[in-house]
Amino acid sequence: MNVEKRVNSVYRKRGNPDLVMNAYNNTLKQWKVPFDSIYVSTSFGSVHVLVSGKENAEPMVLLHGFGFSSTMWSENISALSDHYRVYAIDFPGDINRSVSAQSIKNKTDCALWFIEMMDRLHIDQAHVCGHSYGGFLTLVLASRVSERIRKIVIISPGAGLQPQSIRFFIRCLLAGMRPTTKRIQNLMDYMTGDGNIINQAIKNQFLVSMQNALPRTKLFVSYIKDNELEQITVPALLLIGDQDIQYDVERAIKRARETINGIEAIVVPHAGHGLPLEKSEIVNRFMLDFLGRKMNK
């Protein structure tokens, strides 16, 4: 698939779009269930979505991590699409198939974009689940457009509950500025829990993507204030690996419980930042149990 370089292109000066799309497609071969590949037109650009599951099932939206794409859910999609109509979104401005027309610059833009997406997909309400950067976005959306959301699952959220450590920030920054193979591989190993294995196709996609492109998202992860988190009224599940290197895990759990009413917060043992990739069966089980339960009002 040839991809044109546009004004808002994520590609580096000498980046090769075909290499990135080939890596994306190689990961997509890991998708264990049938899917439709569709584009949704929004005022922020043409957004690519992978859709799986029965048409009449409850809708679920998946939001991926920074520098990744919707294909990162390849270890989870089979279990999730058995129960839900799953919409795995390529967030515009990141390295994926979406084409950004204008940047999502702030939380208000993010909420407007989400409403447009939901309207174009003819979805009134959906469960929203996000990992890392996608977890941060999930918190933002739940605090602003809760009327369009049933439940949320927040997995290893970026910065929203606790500021990211300087060490984590610098390692990510250096990987973006000088994306040598060794530096990118070391970053992935640093984010992965001890002894855990990540799907090789996903690792290769991240390596190729970062060497040929750079996310151009303008809405960066940041510490979300108490009064914003207190606006979250939908049922919420938080999952964080005990070896997550972004911040102090226990402090993040404690703050979530103090600010988000009724949240279920779980520390997953022997897991790093790549939780849904490292411990997919455990994450799938927690998600399906939580989403399938009827909640007391």
Coordinates of N, CA and C in Angstrom, one line a residue, residues 41-265:
S41 N -14.8 9.7 8.2 CA -14.4 11.1 8.0 C -14.8 12.0 9.1
T42 N -13.8 12.7 9.7 CA -14.1 13.7 10.8 C -13.4 15.0 10.4
S43 N -13.7 16.1 11.2 CA -13.1 17.4 10.9 C -11.6 17.4 11.3
F44 N -11.2 16.3 12.0 CA -9.8 16.2 12.3 C -9.0 15.3 11.3
G45 N -9.7 14.7 10.4 CA -9.1 13.9 9.4 C -9.8 12.6 9.1
S46 N -9.3 11.8 8.3 CA -9.8 10.5 7.9 C -9.3 9.4 8.9
V47 N -10.1 8.9 9.7 CA -9.7 8.0 10.8 C -9.9 6.5 10.4
H48 N -8.9 5.7 10.5 CA -9.0 4.3 10.1 C -9.4 3.5 11.4
V49 N -10.3 2.6 11.1 CA -10.8 1.7 12.2 C -10.9 0.3 11.8
L50 N -10.4 -0.6 12.7 CA -10.6 -2.0 12.4 C -11.8 -2.5 13.3
V51 N -12.7 -3.1 12.6 CA -14.0 -3.5 13.2 C -14.2 -5.0 13.2
S52 N -14.4 -5.6 14.4 CA -14.6 -7.0 14.5 C -15.7 -7.3 15.5
G53 N -16.3 -8.5 15.4 CA -17.4 -9.0 16.3 C -18.7 -8.9 15.6
K54 N -19.7 -9.4 16.2 CA -21.1 -9.5 15.7 C -21.7 -8.0 15.6
E55 N -22.4 -7.8 14.5 CA -22.9 -6.4 14.3 C -23.9 -6.0 15.4
N56 N -24.6 -6.9 16.0 CA -25.6 -6.5 17.0 C -25.1 -6.6 18.4
A57 N -23.8 -6.8 18.6 CA -23.2 -6.9 19.9 C -23.0 -5.5 20.5
E58 N -22.8 -5.4 21.8 CA -22.5 -4.1 22.4 C -21.2 -3.6 21.9
P59 N -21.2 -2.2 21.6 CA -20.0 -1.7 21.0 C -18.9 -1.4 22.0
M60 N -17.7 -1.6 21.6 CA -16.5 -1.3 22.4 C -15.4 -0.6 21.6
V61 N -14.9 0.5 22.1 CA -13.9 1.3 21.4 C -12.5 1.0 22.1
L62 N -11.5 0.7 21.3 CA -10.1 0.5 21.8 C -9.2 1.6 21.3
L63 N -8.4 2.1 22.3 CA -7.5 3.2 22.0 C -6.1 2.8 22.3
H64 N -5.2 2.9 21.3 CA -3.9 2.3 21.5 C -2.9 3.2 22.1
G65 N -1.7 2.7 22.4 CA -0.6 3.4 23.0 C 0.1 4.3 22.0
F66 N 0.9 5.2 22.5 CA 1.7 6.2 21.8 C 2.8 5.5 20.9
G67 N 2.8 5.8 19.6 CA 3.8 5.2 18.7 C 3.3 3.9 18.2
F68 N 2.2 3.4 18.6 CA 1.6 2.2 18.1 C 0.4 2.4 17.3
S69 N -0.4 1.4 17.1 CA -1.6 1.6 16.2 C -2.7 0.6 16.7
S70 N -3.8 0.5 16.1 CA -4.8 -0.4 16.5 C -4.4 -1.9 16.4
T71 N -3.4 -2.2 15.7 CA -2.9 -3.6 15.6 C -2.3 -4.1 16.9
M72 N -2.0 -3.2 17.8 CA -1.4 -3.6 19.1 C -2.4 -4.5 19.9
W73 N -3.7 -4.5 19.5 CA -4.7 -5.3 20.2 C -4.8 -6.7 19.7
S74 N -3.8 -7.2 18.9 CA -3.9 -8.5 18.2 C -4.0 -9.6 19.2
E75 N -3.4 -9.4 20.4 CA -3.4 -10.5 21.5 C -4.7 -10.5 22.2
N76 N -5.6 -9.5 22.1 CA -6.8 -9.3 22.8 C -8.0 -9.5 22.0
I77 N -7.9 -9.2 20.7 CA -9.1 -9.1 19.8 C -10.0 -10.3 19.8
S78 N -9.4 -11.5 19.8 CA -10.2 -12.7 19.7 C -11.2 -12.8 20.9
A79 N -10.6 -12.6 22.1 CA -11.5 -12.8 23.3 C -12.5 -11.7 23.3
L80 N -12.1 -10.4 23.0 CA -13.0 -9.3 23.1 C -14.1 -9.3 22.1
S81 N -13.8 -9.7 20.8 CA -14.8 -9.7 19.8 C -15.8 -10.9 19.8
D82 N -15.5 -11.9 20.7 CA -16.5 -12.9 21.0 C -17.7 -12.4 21.7
H83 N -17.5 -11.2 22.4 CA -18.6 -10.7 23.2 C -19.1 -9.3 22.7
Y84 N -18.2 -8.6 22.0 CA -18.5 -7.2 21.7 C -18.3 -6.9 20.2
R85 N -18.9 -5.8 19.7 CA -18.6 -5.3 18.4 C -17.4 -4.3 18.7
V86 N -16.2 -4.7 18.3 CA -15.0 -3.9 18.7 C -14.6 -3.0 17.6
Y87 N -14.3 -1.7 17.9 CA -13.8 -0.7 17.0 C -12.4 -0.3 17.5
A88 N -11.4 -0.8 16.9 CA -10.0 -0.5 17.3 C -9.6 0.6 16.4
I89 N -9.4 1.8 17.0 CA -9.2 3.0 16.3 C -7.7 3.4 16.1
D90 N -7.3 3.8 14.9 CA -6.0 4.4 14.7 C -6.1 5.9 15.0
F91 N -5.5 6.2 16.2 CA -5.6 7.6 16.6 C -4.9 8.6 15.6
P92 N -5.6 9.6 15.1 CA -5.0 10.5 14.2 C -3.8 11.3 14.7
G93 N -2.8 11.4 13.9 CA -1.5 12.0 14.4 C -0.5 11.0 14.8
D94 N -0.9 9.8 15.0 CA 0.1 8.8 15.4 C 0.5 8.0 14.1
I95 N 1.3 7.0 14.3 CA 1.9 6.3 13.2 C 1.0 5.1 12.8
N96 N 0.1 5.3 11.9 CA -0.9 4.3 11.5 C -1.5 4.7 10.2
R97 N -2.7 4.2 9.9 CA -3.4 4.4 8.6 C -4.2 5.7 8.6
S98 N -4.5 6.3 9.7 CA -5.3 7.5 9.7 C -4.5 8.6 9.1
V99 N -5.3 9.6 8.5 CA -4.6 10.7 7.9 C -5.2 12.0 8.6
S100 N -4.3 12.7 9.3 CA -4.7 13.9 10.0 C -4.9 15.1 9.1
A101 N -6.0 15.8 9.3 CA -6.3 17.0 8.6 C -6.0 18.2 9.5
Q102 N -6.3 18.1 10.7 CA -5.9 19.1 11.7 C -5.6 18.4 13.0
S103 N -4.7 18.9 13.8 CA -4.3 18.3 15.0 C -5.4 18.3 16.1
I104 N -5.4 17.3 16.9 CA -6.2 17.3 18.2 C -5.3 17.9 19.2
K105 N -5.5 19.2 19.5 CA -4.5 20.0 20.3 C -4.8 20.0 21.8
N106 N -6.0 19.7 22.2 CA -6.3 19.7 23.6 C -7.5 18.8 23.9
K107 N -7.9 18.8 25.2 CA -8.9 17.9 25.7 C -10.3 18.1 25.0
T108 N -10.5 19.4 24.8 CA -11.8 19.8 24.2 C -11.8 19.2 22.7
D109 N -10.8 19.4 22.0 CA -10.7 18.8 20.6 C -10.9 17.3 20.7
C110 N -10.3 16.7 21.7 CA -10.4 15.2 21.8 C -11.8 14.8 22.0
A111 N -12.5 15.5 22.8 CA -13.9 15.2 23.1 C -14.8 15.4 21.8
L112 N -14.5 16.5 21.1 CA -15.2 16.8 19.9 C -15.0 15.7 18.8
W113 N -13.7 15.3 18.7 CA -13.3 14.2 17.8 C -14.1 12.9 18.1
F114 N -14.1 12.6 19.4 CA -14.8 11.3 19.8 C -16.2 11.3 19.5
I115 N -16.9 12.5 19.8 CA -18.3 12.6 19.5 C -18.6 12.4 18.0
E116 N -17.7 13.0 17.1 CA -17.8 12.9 15.7 C -17.7 11.4 15.3
M117 N -16.7 10.7 15.9 CA -16.4 9.3 15.6 C -17.7 8.5 15.9
M118 N -18.2 8.7 17.1 CA -19.3 7.9 17.6 C -20.6 8.2 16.7
D119 N -20.8 9.5 16.3 CA -21.9 9.8 15.4 C -21.7 9.2 14.0
R120 N -20.6 9.2 13.5 CA -20.3 8.7 12.1 C -20.5 7.1 12.1
L121 N -20.1 6.5 13.3 CA -20.3 5.1 13.4 C -21.7 4.7 13.9
H122 N -22.5 5.6 14.1 CA -23.9 5.4 14.5 C -24.0 4.7 15.9
I123 N -23.1 5.1 16.8 CA -23.0 4.5 18.1 C -23.5 5.5 19.1
D124 N -24.5 5.2 19.9 CA -25.0 6.1 21.0 C -24.0 6.0 22.2
Q125 N -23.8 4.8 22.7 CA -22.9 4.6 23.8 C -22.0 3.4 23.5
A126 N -20.7 3.5 24.1 CA -19.8 2.3 23.9 C -19.0 2.2 25.2
H127 N -18.5 1.0 25.4 CA -17.4 0.8 26.4 C -16.1 1.4 25.7
V128 N -15.3 2.0 26.5 CA -14.0 2.6 26.0 C -12.9 2.0 26.8
C129 N -11.9 1.4 26.1 CA -10.8 0.8 26.7 C -9.5 1.4 26.1
G130 N -8.5 1.8 26.9 CA -7.3 2.3 26.4 C -6.1 1.9 27.1
H131 N -5.0 1.8 26.4 CA -3.7 1.4 27.0 C -2.7 2.6 26.9
S132 N -2.0 2.9 27.9 CA -0.9 3.9 27.9 C -1.5 5.3 27.5
Y133 N -1.0 5.8 26.3 CA -1.6 7.0 25.8 C -3.1 6.9 25.6
G134 N -3.5 5.7 25.2 CA -5.0 5.4 25.0 C -5.7 5.4 26.4
G135 N -5.0 5.0 27.4 CA -5.5 5.1 28.8 C -5.7 6.5 29.2
F136 N -4.8 7.4 28.9 CA -4.9 8.8 29.2 C -6.1 9.4 28.5
L137 N -6.2 9.0 27.2 CA -7.4 9.5 26.4 C -8.7 9.0 27.0
T138 N -8.7 7.8 27.5 CA -9.9 7.3 28.1 C -10.4 8.1 29.3
L139 N -9.4 8.4 30.1 CA -9.7 9.3 31.3 C -10.2 10.6 30.9
V140 N -9.6 11.2 29.8 CA -10.1 12.5 29.3 C -11.5 12.4 28.8
L141 N -11.8 11.4 28.0 CA -13.1 11.3 27.4 C -14.2 11.0 28.5
A142 N -13.9 10.1 29.5 CA -14.8 9.8 30.5 C -15.1 11.0 31.4
S143 N -14.2 12.0 31.5 CA -14.4 13.1 32.3 C -15.2 14.2 31.6
R144 N -15.3 14.1 30.2 CA -15.9 15.1 29.4 C -17.2 14.7 28.7
V145 N -17.2 13.5 28.2 CA -18.4 13.0 27.4 C -18.9 11.7 28.0
S146 N -19.2 11.7 29.3 CA -19.6 10.4 29.9 C -20.9 9.9 29.4
E147 N -21.7 10.8 28.8 CA -23.0 10.4 28.3 C -22.9 9.5 27.1
R148 N -21.7 9.5 26.5 CA -21.5 8.6 25.3 C -20.8 7.3 25.7
I149 N -20.5 7.1 27.0 CA -19.7 6.0 27.5 C -20.5 5.1 28.5
R150 N -20.4 3.8 28.3 CA -21.0 2.9 29.3 C -20.0 2.6 30.4
K151 N -18.9 2.0 30.1 CA -17.9 1.7 31.1 C -16.5 2.0 30.5
I152 N -15.5 2.2 31.4 CA -14.2 2.4 30.9 C -13.2 1.4 31.5
V153 N -12.2 1.0 30.7 CA -11.1 0.2 31.2 C -9.8 1.0 30.9
I154 N -9.1 1.3 31.9 CA -7.9 2.1 31.8 C -6.7 1.2 32.1
I155 N -5.8 1.0 31.1 CA -4.7 0.1 31.3 C -3.4 0.9 31.2
S156 N -2.6 0.8 32.3 CA -1.3 1.5 32.4 C -1.4 2.9 31.8
P157 N -2.3 3.8 32.3 CA -2.5 5.1 31.7 C -1.3 6.0 31.8
G158 N -1.0 6.7 30.7 CA 0.2 7.6 30.7 C -0.1 8.8 31.5
A159 N 0.6 9.1 32.5 CA 0.7 10.3 33.3 C -0.5 10.8 34.0
G160 N -1.7 10.5 33.5 CA -2.9 11.1 34.1 C -3.1 11.0 35.6
L161 N -2.7 9.9 36.2 CA -2.8 9.6 37.6 C -1.6 10.1 38.4
Q162 N -0.4 10.0 37.7 CA 0.8 10.4 38.4 C 1.8 10.9 37.3
P163 N 2.6 11.9 37.6 CA 3.5 12.4 36.6 C 4.5 11.3 36.2
Q164 N 4.9 11.2 34.9 CA 5.8 10.2 34.5 C 7.2 10.6 35.0
S165 N 8.0 9.6 35.3 CA 9.4 9.8 35.9 C 10.2 10.4 34.8
I166 N 11.2 11.2 35.3 CA 12.2 11.9 34.4 C 12.9 10.9 33.5
R167 N 13.3 9.7 34.2 CA 14.0 8.7 33.5 C 13.2 8.2 32.3
F168 N 12.0 7.9 32.6 CA 11.1 7.3 31.5 C 10.9 8.3 30.4
F169 N 10.7 9.6 30.7 CA 10.5 10.6 29.7 C 11.8 10.8 28.9
I170 N 12.9 10.8 29.5 CA 14.2 11.0 28.7 C 14.4 9.9 27.8
R171 N 14.2 8.7 28.3 CA 14.5 7.5 27.4 C 13.5 7.5 26.2
C172 N 12.3 7.9 26.4 CA 11.3 8.0 25.3 C 11.8 9.1 24.3
L173 N 12.2 10.2 24.9 CA 12.6 11.4 24.1 C 13.8 11.0 23.2
L174 N 14.8 10.4 23.8 CA 16.0 10.0 23.1 C 15.7 9.0 22.0
A175 N 14.8 8.1 22.2 CA 14.4 7.1 21.2 C 13.7 7.8 20.1
G176 N 13.0 8.8 20.3 CA 12.3 9.6 19.3 C 13.3 10.4 18.5
M177 N 14.3 11.0 19.2 CA 15.2 11.9 18.5 C 16.3 11.1 17.7
R178 N 16.7 10.0 18.3 CA 17.8 9.2 17.6 C 17.3 7.7 17.7
P179 N 16.4 7.3 16.8 CA 15.8 6.0 16.8 C 16.7 4.9 16.3
T180 N 17.8 4.6 16.9 CA 18.7 3.5 16.4 C 18.0 2.2 16.8
T181 N 18.3 1.1 16.1 CA 17.7 -0.2 16.4 C 17.9 -0.5 17.9
K182 N 19.2 -0.3 18.3 CA 19.5 -0.7 19.7 C 18.7 0.1 20.7
R183 N 18.6 1.4 20.5 CA 17.9 2.3 21.4 C 16.4 1.9 21.5
I184 N 15.8 1.7 20.3 CA 14.4 1.3 20.4 C 14.2 -0.1 21.0
Q185 N 15.0 -1.0 20.7 CA 14.9 -2.3 21.3 C 15.1 -2.3 22.9
N186 N 16.1 -1.4 23.3 CA 16.3 -1.3 24.7 C 15.1 -0.6 25.4
L187 N 14.5 0.3 24.7 CA 13.3 1.0 25.3 C 12.2 0.0 25.5
M188 N 12.0 -0.9 24.5 CA 10.9 -1.9 24.6 C 11.2 -2.9 25.7
D189 N 12.5 -3.3 25.8 CA 12.9 -4.2 26.9 C 12.7 -3.5 28.3
Y190 N 13.0 -2.2 28.4 CA 12.8 -1.4 29.6 C 11.4 -1.3 30.0
M191 N 10.5 -1.3 29.1 CA 9.1 -1.1 29.4 C 8.4 -2.5 29.6
T192 N 9.1 -3.6 29.3 CA 8.5 -4.9 29.5 C 8.9 -5.5 30.8
G193 N 8.0 -6.2 31.5 CA 8.2 -6.8 32.8 C 9.2 -8.0 32.6
D194 N 9.9 -8.3 33.7 CA 11.0 -9.3 33.7 C 10.5 -10.6 33.2
G195 N 11.2 -11.2 32.2 CA 10.8 -12.5 31.7 C 9.6 -12.6 30.8
N196 N 9.0 -11.5 30.5 CA 7.8 -11.5 29.7 C 8.2 -11.3 28.2
I197 N 7.3 -11.9 27.3 CA 7.6 -11.9 25.9 C 6.5 -11.1 25.2
I198 N 6.9 -10.2 24.3 CA 6.0 -9.4 23.4 C 6.0 -10.0 22.1
N199 N 4.8 -10.1 21.5 CA 4.6 -10.5 20.1 C 5.6 -9.8 19.2
Q200 N 6.4 -10.6 18.5 CA 7.5 -10.1 17.7 C 7.1 -9.2 16.5
A201 N 5.9 -9.5 15.9 CA 5.4 -8.6 14.9 C 5.1 -7.2 15.4
I202 N 4.6 -7.1 16.6 CA 4.3 -5.8 17.2 C 5.5 -5.1 17.5
K203 N 6.5 -5.8 18.0 CA 7.8 -5.2 18.3 C 8.5 -4.7 17.0
N204 N 8.4 -5.5 16.0 CA 9.0 -5.0 14.7 C 8.3 -3.8 14.1
Q205 N 6.9 -3.8 14.3 CA 6.2 -2.7 13.8 C 6.6 -1.4 14.5
F206 N 6.7 -1.4 15.8 CA 7.1 -0.3 16.6 C 8.5 0.2 16.2
L207 N 9.4 -0.7 16.0 CA 10.8 -0.4 15.5 C 10.8 0.3 14.2
V208 N 10.1 -0.3 13.2 CA 10.1 0.3 11.9 C 9.4 1.6 11.9
S209 N 8.3 1.7 12.6 CA 7.5 2.9 12.7 C 8.3 4.1 13.2
M210 N 9.0 3.9 14.4 CA 9.8 4.9 15.0 C 11.0 5.3 14.2
Q211 N 11.5 4.4 13.4 CA 12.7 4.8 12.6 C 12.3 5.5 11.3
N212 N 11.1 5.4 10.9 CA 10.6 6.1 9.7 C 9.6 7.2 9.9
A213 N 9.1 7.3 11.1 CA 8.1 8.3 11.4 C 8.2 8.7 12.8
L214 N 7.4 9.8 13.2 CA 7.3 10.3 14.5 C 5.9 10.8 14.8
P215 N 5.3 10.3 15.9 CA 3.9 10.8 16.1 C 3.8 12.3 16.2
R216 N 2.8 12.9 15.6 CA 2.6 14.3 15.5 C 1.4 14.8 16.4
T217 N 1.1 14.0 17.4 CA 0.0 14.3 18.2 C 0.4 15.6 19.1
K218 N -0.6 16.5 19.2 CA -0.4 17.7 20.0 C -1.0 17.6 21.4
L219 N -1.8 16.7 21.6 CA -2.4 16.5 22.9 C -1.5 15.5 23.6
F220 N -0.6 16.0 24.5 CA 0.3 15.1 25.2 C -0.2 14.6 26.5
V221 N 0.3 13.5 27.0 CA -0.1 13.0 28.3 C 0.3 14.0 29.4
S222 N -0.6 14.1 30.4 CA -0.3 15.1 31.4 C -1.1 14.7 32.7
Y223 N -0.7 15.2 33.8 CA -1.3 15.0 35.1 C -2.7 15.6 35.0
I224 N -3.7 14.8 35.3 CA -5.1 15.2 35.2 C -5.5 15.7 36.6
K225 N -6.1 16.9 36.8 CA -6.4 17.4 38.1 C -7.6 16.7 38.7
D226 N -7.6 16.8 40.1 CA -8.6 16.1 40.8 C -10.0 16.4 40.4
N227 N -10.3 17.7 40.1 CA -11.7 18.0 39.8 C -12.1 17.5 38.4
E228 N -11.1 17.2 37.6 CA -11.5 16.5 36.3 C -11.8 15.0 36.5
L229 N -10.9 14.4 37.3 CA -11.1 13.0 37.5 C -12.4 12.7 38.3
E230 N -12.8 13.7 39.2 CA -14.0 13.5 39.9 C -15.3 13.7 39.1
Q231 N -15.1 14.1 37.8 CA -16.2 14.2 36.9 C -16.5 12.8 36.2
I232 N -15.7 11.9 36.4 CA -15.9 10.5 35.9 C -16.9 9.8 36.7
T233 N -18.1 9.5 36.1 CA -19.2 8.9 36.9 C -19.5 7.5 36.3
V234 N -18.9 7.1 35.2 CA -19.2 5.8 34.6 C -18.4 4.7 35.4
P235 N -18.8 3.5 35.4 CA -18.0 2.4 36.0 C -16.7 2.3 35.4
A236 N -15.6 2.2 36.2 CA -14.3 2.2 35.7 C -13.4 1.1 36.3
L237 N -12.6 0.5 35.5 CA -11.6 -0.5 35.9 C -10.2 0.0 35.5
L238 N -9.3 0.0 36.5 CA -7.9 0.4 36.3 C -7.0 -0.9 36.5
L239 N -6.2 -1.1 35.5 CA -5.2 -2.2 35.5 C -3.8 -1.6 35.3
I240 N -2.9 -1.9 36.2 CA -1.5 -1.5 36.1 C -0.6 -2.7 36.5
G241 N 0.5 -2.9 35.7 CA 1.4 -3.9 36.1 C 2.3 -3.5 37.3
D242 N 2.7 -4.4 38.1 CA 3.5 -4.1 39.3 C 4.9 -3.6 38.9
Q243 N 5.3 -3.9 37.7 CA 6.7 -3.4 37.3 C 6.6 -2.3 36.2
D244 N 5.5 -1.6 36.2 CA 5.4 -0.5 35.3 C 6.4 0.6 35.7
I245 N 7.1 1.1 34.7 CA 8.2 2.0 34.9 C 7.9 3.5 34.8
Q246 N 6.6 3.8 34.5 CA 6.3 5.2 34.3 C 6.3 6.0 35.6
Y247 N 5.8 5.4 36.7 CA 5.6 6.2 37.9 C 5.4 5.2 39.0
D248 N 5.3 5.7 40.2 CA 5.0 4.8 41.4 C 3.6 4.2 41.3
V249 N 3.5 2.9 41.1 CA 2.3 2.2 40.8 C 1.3 2.4 42.0
E250 N 1.8 2.2 43.2 CA 0.9 2.3 44.4 C 0.3 3.7 44.5
R251 N 1.1 4.7 44.2 CA 0.6 6.0 44.3 C -0.5 6.3 43.3
A252 N -0.3 5.7 42.1 CA -1.3 5.9 41.0 C -2.6 5.2 41.4
I253 N -2.5 4.0 42.0 CA -3.7 3.3 42.4 C -4.4 4.0 43.5
K254 N -3.7 4.5 44.5 CA -4.2 5.3 45.6 C -5.0 6.5 45.1
R255 N -4.4 7.3 44.2 CA -5.0 8.5 43.7 C -6.3 8.2 42.9
A256 N -6.2 7.1 42.1 CA -7.4 6.7 41.3 C -8.6 6.4 42.3
R257 N -8.3 5.7 43.4 CA -9.4 5.4 44.3 C -9.9 6.6 45.0
E258 N -9.0 7.6 45.2 CA -9.4 8.8 45.9 C -10.2 9.8 45.1
T259 N -10.1 9.7 43.8 CA -10.7 10.7 42.9 C -11.7 10.2 42.0
I260 N -11.7 8.9 41.7 CA -12.7 8.4 40.7 C -13.7 7.5 41.5
N261 N -14.9 7.9 41.6 CA -15.9 7.2 42.4 C -16.1 5.8 42.0
G262 N -15.9 4.9 43.0 CA -16.2 3.5 42.7 C -15.3 2.7 41.8
I263 N -14.1 3.3 41.5 CA -13.2 2.6 40.5 C -12.7 1.3 41.1
E264 N -12.6 0.3 40.3 CA -11.9 -1.0 40.7 C -10.5 -0.9 40.2
A265 N -9.5 -0.9 41.1 CA -8.1 -0.8 40.7 C -7.4 -2.0 41.1

